Amino acid sequence: MTLDAHIPSGPIEQAWDKARFEMKLVNPANKRKHTILVVGSGLAGASAAASLGELGYKVRCFCFQDSPRRAHSIAAQGGINAAKNYQNDGDSIFRLFYDTVKGGDFRAREANVYRLAENSLKIIDQCVAQGVPFAREYGGMLTNRSFGGAQVSRTFYARGQTGQQLLLGAYQALERQVHAGTVTMIPRTEMLDLIVVDGQARGIVTRNLVTGELDVYFGDAVVLATGGYGNVYYLSTNAKGSNATAIWRAHKRGALFANPCFTQIHPTCIPVSGDYQSKLTLMSESLRNDGRIWVPKQKGDKRPPSQIPEDERDYYLERRYPSFGNLVPRDVASRNAKAVCDEGRGVGETGLGVYLDFGDAINRLGEHVIRERYGNLFDMYQRITDENPYKVPMRIYPAIHYTMGGLWVDYHLQSTIPGLFVAGEANFSDHGANRLGASALMQGLSDGYFIIPYTVGNYIATHKFAKVDESSSEVKSAVAGVEQTIDKLLSIKGKRTVDSFHRELGKIVWDECGMSRTAQGLEKAIGQIRALREEFWQNVTVPGSGDDLNQSLEKAGRVADFFELGELMCIDARERNESCGGHFREEYQTTDGEAKRDDEHYSYAAAWGYGGADGKPMLTKEPLEFHYVHPSQRSYK
Amino acid sequence: MKLTLKIWRQKGPSDKGKFITYQLNDVNPEMSMLECLDVLNESLIERGEEPVAFEHDCREGICGSCGFMINGVAHGPLPATTVCQLTMRHFKDGQQLVIEPWRAAAFPLLKDLVVDRRAFDRIIEAGGFVSVSTGNAPDGNTIPVGKEIADRAMDAAACIGCGACVAACPNASAALFTGAKISHLGLLPQGKPEQDRRALGMVAQMNTEPFGSCTNIGECTGVCPKEIPLEVIAHMNRDFWQASWKEREDLVQTIAPVTSWSNKTKTKS
Ligand SMILES: Cc1cc2nc3c(=O)[nH]c(=O)nc-3n(C[C@H](O)[C@H](O)[C@H](O)COP(=O)(O)OP(=O)(O)OC[C@H]3O[C@@H](n4cnc5c(N)ncnc54)[C@H](O)[C@@H]3O)c2cc1C
Ligand code: FES
């Protein structure tokens, strides 16, 4: 198989204009004759569904929560990037493009990233017009903060609740279309399979999470905007319900999965405190604007932080990376935190923590300024840890946060199955091997507001749609497959709970396919995952029945998919014999411990085809070419 | 620590529910309330029983999924805290916690602690937006918005739609929720052009759903995990009356906003 990314020829600055001009349009009167299924109501899904509805398509939008407003995007704290250059500090579309390609360690597609940077300007305008209450200066103008991996201030924010406000903007636009009758919202519904007829994505099989009923929905195109798969690791900063089921089942139907091992570990999360722990809490990267990260110089120094004098502290990021300091990208910050903890200099009871200290900032700016900037984050920290971060430095440790990998898509965000589009964190498109802070919200909205409405239209205008209904064999077999899986899960009646399996899987993947990886460790992990998966299918217990609200059953289906995806992540990581971004293979590092890429052999996106339950996944490579940003050893020194 | 949990169990919407008491002997004070339920559920599943159904997703106090009454208080005793962020150290060893779902006619019960809050979405659908289609927007700095206004709008926009306000209100009124959206958008210049339509539409929808009326008791803001101020209700009432006055020619009755009257306003808009 060869992959054609359909990147327009010619200068990158004109690529998107050119692509849009070449797209075929659907006559306005015909749009309502086409149904589009949008799975997911996060930033990507809600914005796509609303915009498609505004254009006049008949849209059905699905989410598993009780309301579209609860999608995981709601939890994003820090902000959203845009190359507005309102601060007059030298930002431009090209600089945002450059920073993102470099931040992704040269493993993203240039043309996609350039378009993302272009669209960033319109996103802010759109959100402001919707009533998103971004932070303002006294003069009434929009204000910015800085995020990692950039030396300009281009991050727009709404206190520590940027994701919430952006999502509510998109949700309100969606509800407006529900009112207008163009969008039907179908909440508490989980997509469990994709229906492919004559090679085209034509529908989905869903389960109503309240009644247990299985339904089939047909459409002329399907958009998956179902978020990331960080919950493979069990403990992550993702919402508990975040899952890979929709993209994984589409993968099994033929959509290639790209770069599964590119996962992001966020450096500033509240450390794990016990076995009962169900999730990890992020402390926004924006805190690194004013907080200084340090550990004691001495190993095993158990003194409270206030008693460790200045000259016995190691501000290791400022020391090692003087030009970016505490604002180095996430992969670099996380790895350094792990390194100092591995040396035995970690803090807190478990030794798995570093300090994030606001003492200097409070002395310089006053407590009220810090409260104004981060008040709700400080409150959250105190609520969870019972410590007052205005007085005692925060303790933080890296945790899994985001997945750059996802379904492979071309420039049109179309997967390898015609008619199946993928938006937001669910695709692999823009962040390469490491995502810069405040760029996921940007990508979700760029995909949903400004790309999907065009590219889906082009697909509809250039394809024919034969009639499909329940009687076709593809539909029958998809429904039967879903039924079988559910029956199987309910009938095993073993001894272990779904969570106990999930926890164990998470630990394997975290240990061997987390912050640092080795060929040997990955090999071991693959064996362990296979064995555990086998045990799962023999010994899991799922109480209750399939025909009412059954949260254990929902979880079981998701964890079953995590097993398969977790294995593919390890295979992908083992196959990539280089270090890049968040993928750090211990065997491949520079003398001072930085990630060492191998551009000669690994400058490609790894797109995997499903290899059957115990088969071998097939690798197809999409070579990456860099015409505008020359690949170099990433340096933040 | 040890805790006794007395939890409302109900198999489905039409079943009769009842309280069942569970004893937990090994509660870590650092756990959240939901993690405590996780531990209970794990032990129930291992015994072959159905776990307690409760809603949750972000576990960071922002998605608004979680919520139930603890000893009669929505989201429990800690101010400005959802149950997912409520740690057990705030309870005493040996304490009994009575846990029950939101109780309101507008939130029909689905199972155990899970209720249906779609009425909230319908209120937003009735006008809780700015009518600006994708691609229509001018530059974000075209219209300056004073910092104080932006901050006040943000205070109102912080609502997470959890439903605690309704559950806590003796009238089961949705005034705080509805008022929060009306204030958020009404304060901003971008939301001004539709201020009247929005207030009329949303209030009408609120009255169509089986929520009660607001009698300014203030329980709602007391339990609100985001501390949405009571003044949003005043804002809603002001916008509603102003809009009604402007459109008085079309109105038949001039009594308090009740269903029949408001419905007329709704079909008009
Ligand atoms: C704590 C936290 C903080 C963050 N902060 C920032 C930040 O400051 N800046 C930034 O840029 N990024 C941030 N991110 C990342 C960013 O929030 C996410 O990448 C982004 O919001 C993902 O949006 P999405 O629309 O792709 O998916 P999501 O918001 O995850 O939405 C997924 C949707 O799909 C639905 N769904 C999933 N599976 C199914 C199924 N099988 N059937 C039906 N529906 C399904 C869900 O119901 C939901 O509606 C943060 C992430 C976390 C975890
Ligand atoms: S689980 Fe999201 S607010 Fe509690």
Short mmCIF file of C-alpha atoms in Angstrom, two decimals, chain A residues 18-27 31 57 412 453-463:
data_model
loop_
_atom_site.label_atom_id
_atom_site.label_comp_id
_atom_site.label_asym_id
_atom_site.label_seq_id
_atom_site.Cartn_x
_atom_site.Cartn_y
_atom_site.Cartn_z
CA LYS A 18 -5.37 26.23 -3.74
CA ALA A 19 -6.90 23.11 -2.21
CA ARG A 20 -10.08 24.96 -1.36
CA PHE A 21 -10.34 26.37 -4.84
CA GLU A 22 -9.96 22.95 -6.36
CA MET A 23 -12.67 21.45 -4.18
CA LYS A 24 -16.05 20.72 -5.66
CA LEU A 25 -19.03 22.36 -4.01
CA VAL A 26 -22.41 20.94 -3.08
CA ASN A 27 -25.39 22.97 -4.27
CA LYS A 31 -26.96 19.80 1.20
CA TYR A 57 -26.27 19.41 5.91
CA HIS A 412 -8.29 16.54 3.79
CA PRO A 453 -16.78 21.65 6.49
CA TYR A 454 -14.83 22.08 3.25
CA THR A 455 -13.30 18.67 2.81
CA VAL A 456 -16.44 16.73 3.68
CA GLY A 457 -18.32 18.88 1.18
CA ASN A 458 -15.78 18.06 -1.50
CA TYR A 459 -16.12 14.36 -0.75
CA ILE A 460 -19.91 14.52 -0.98
CA ALA A 461 -19.75 16.48 -4.23
CA THR A 462 -17.43 14.00 -5.87
CA HIS A 463 -18.99 10.69 -4.83
#
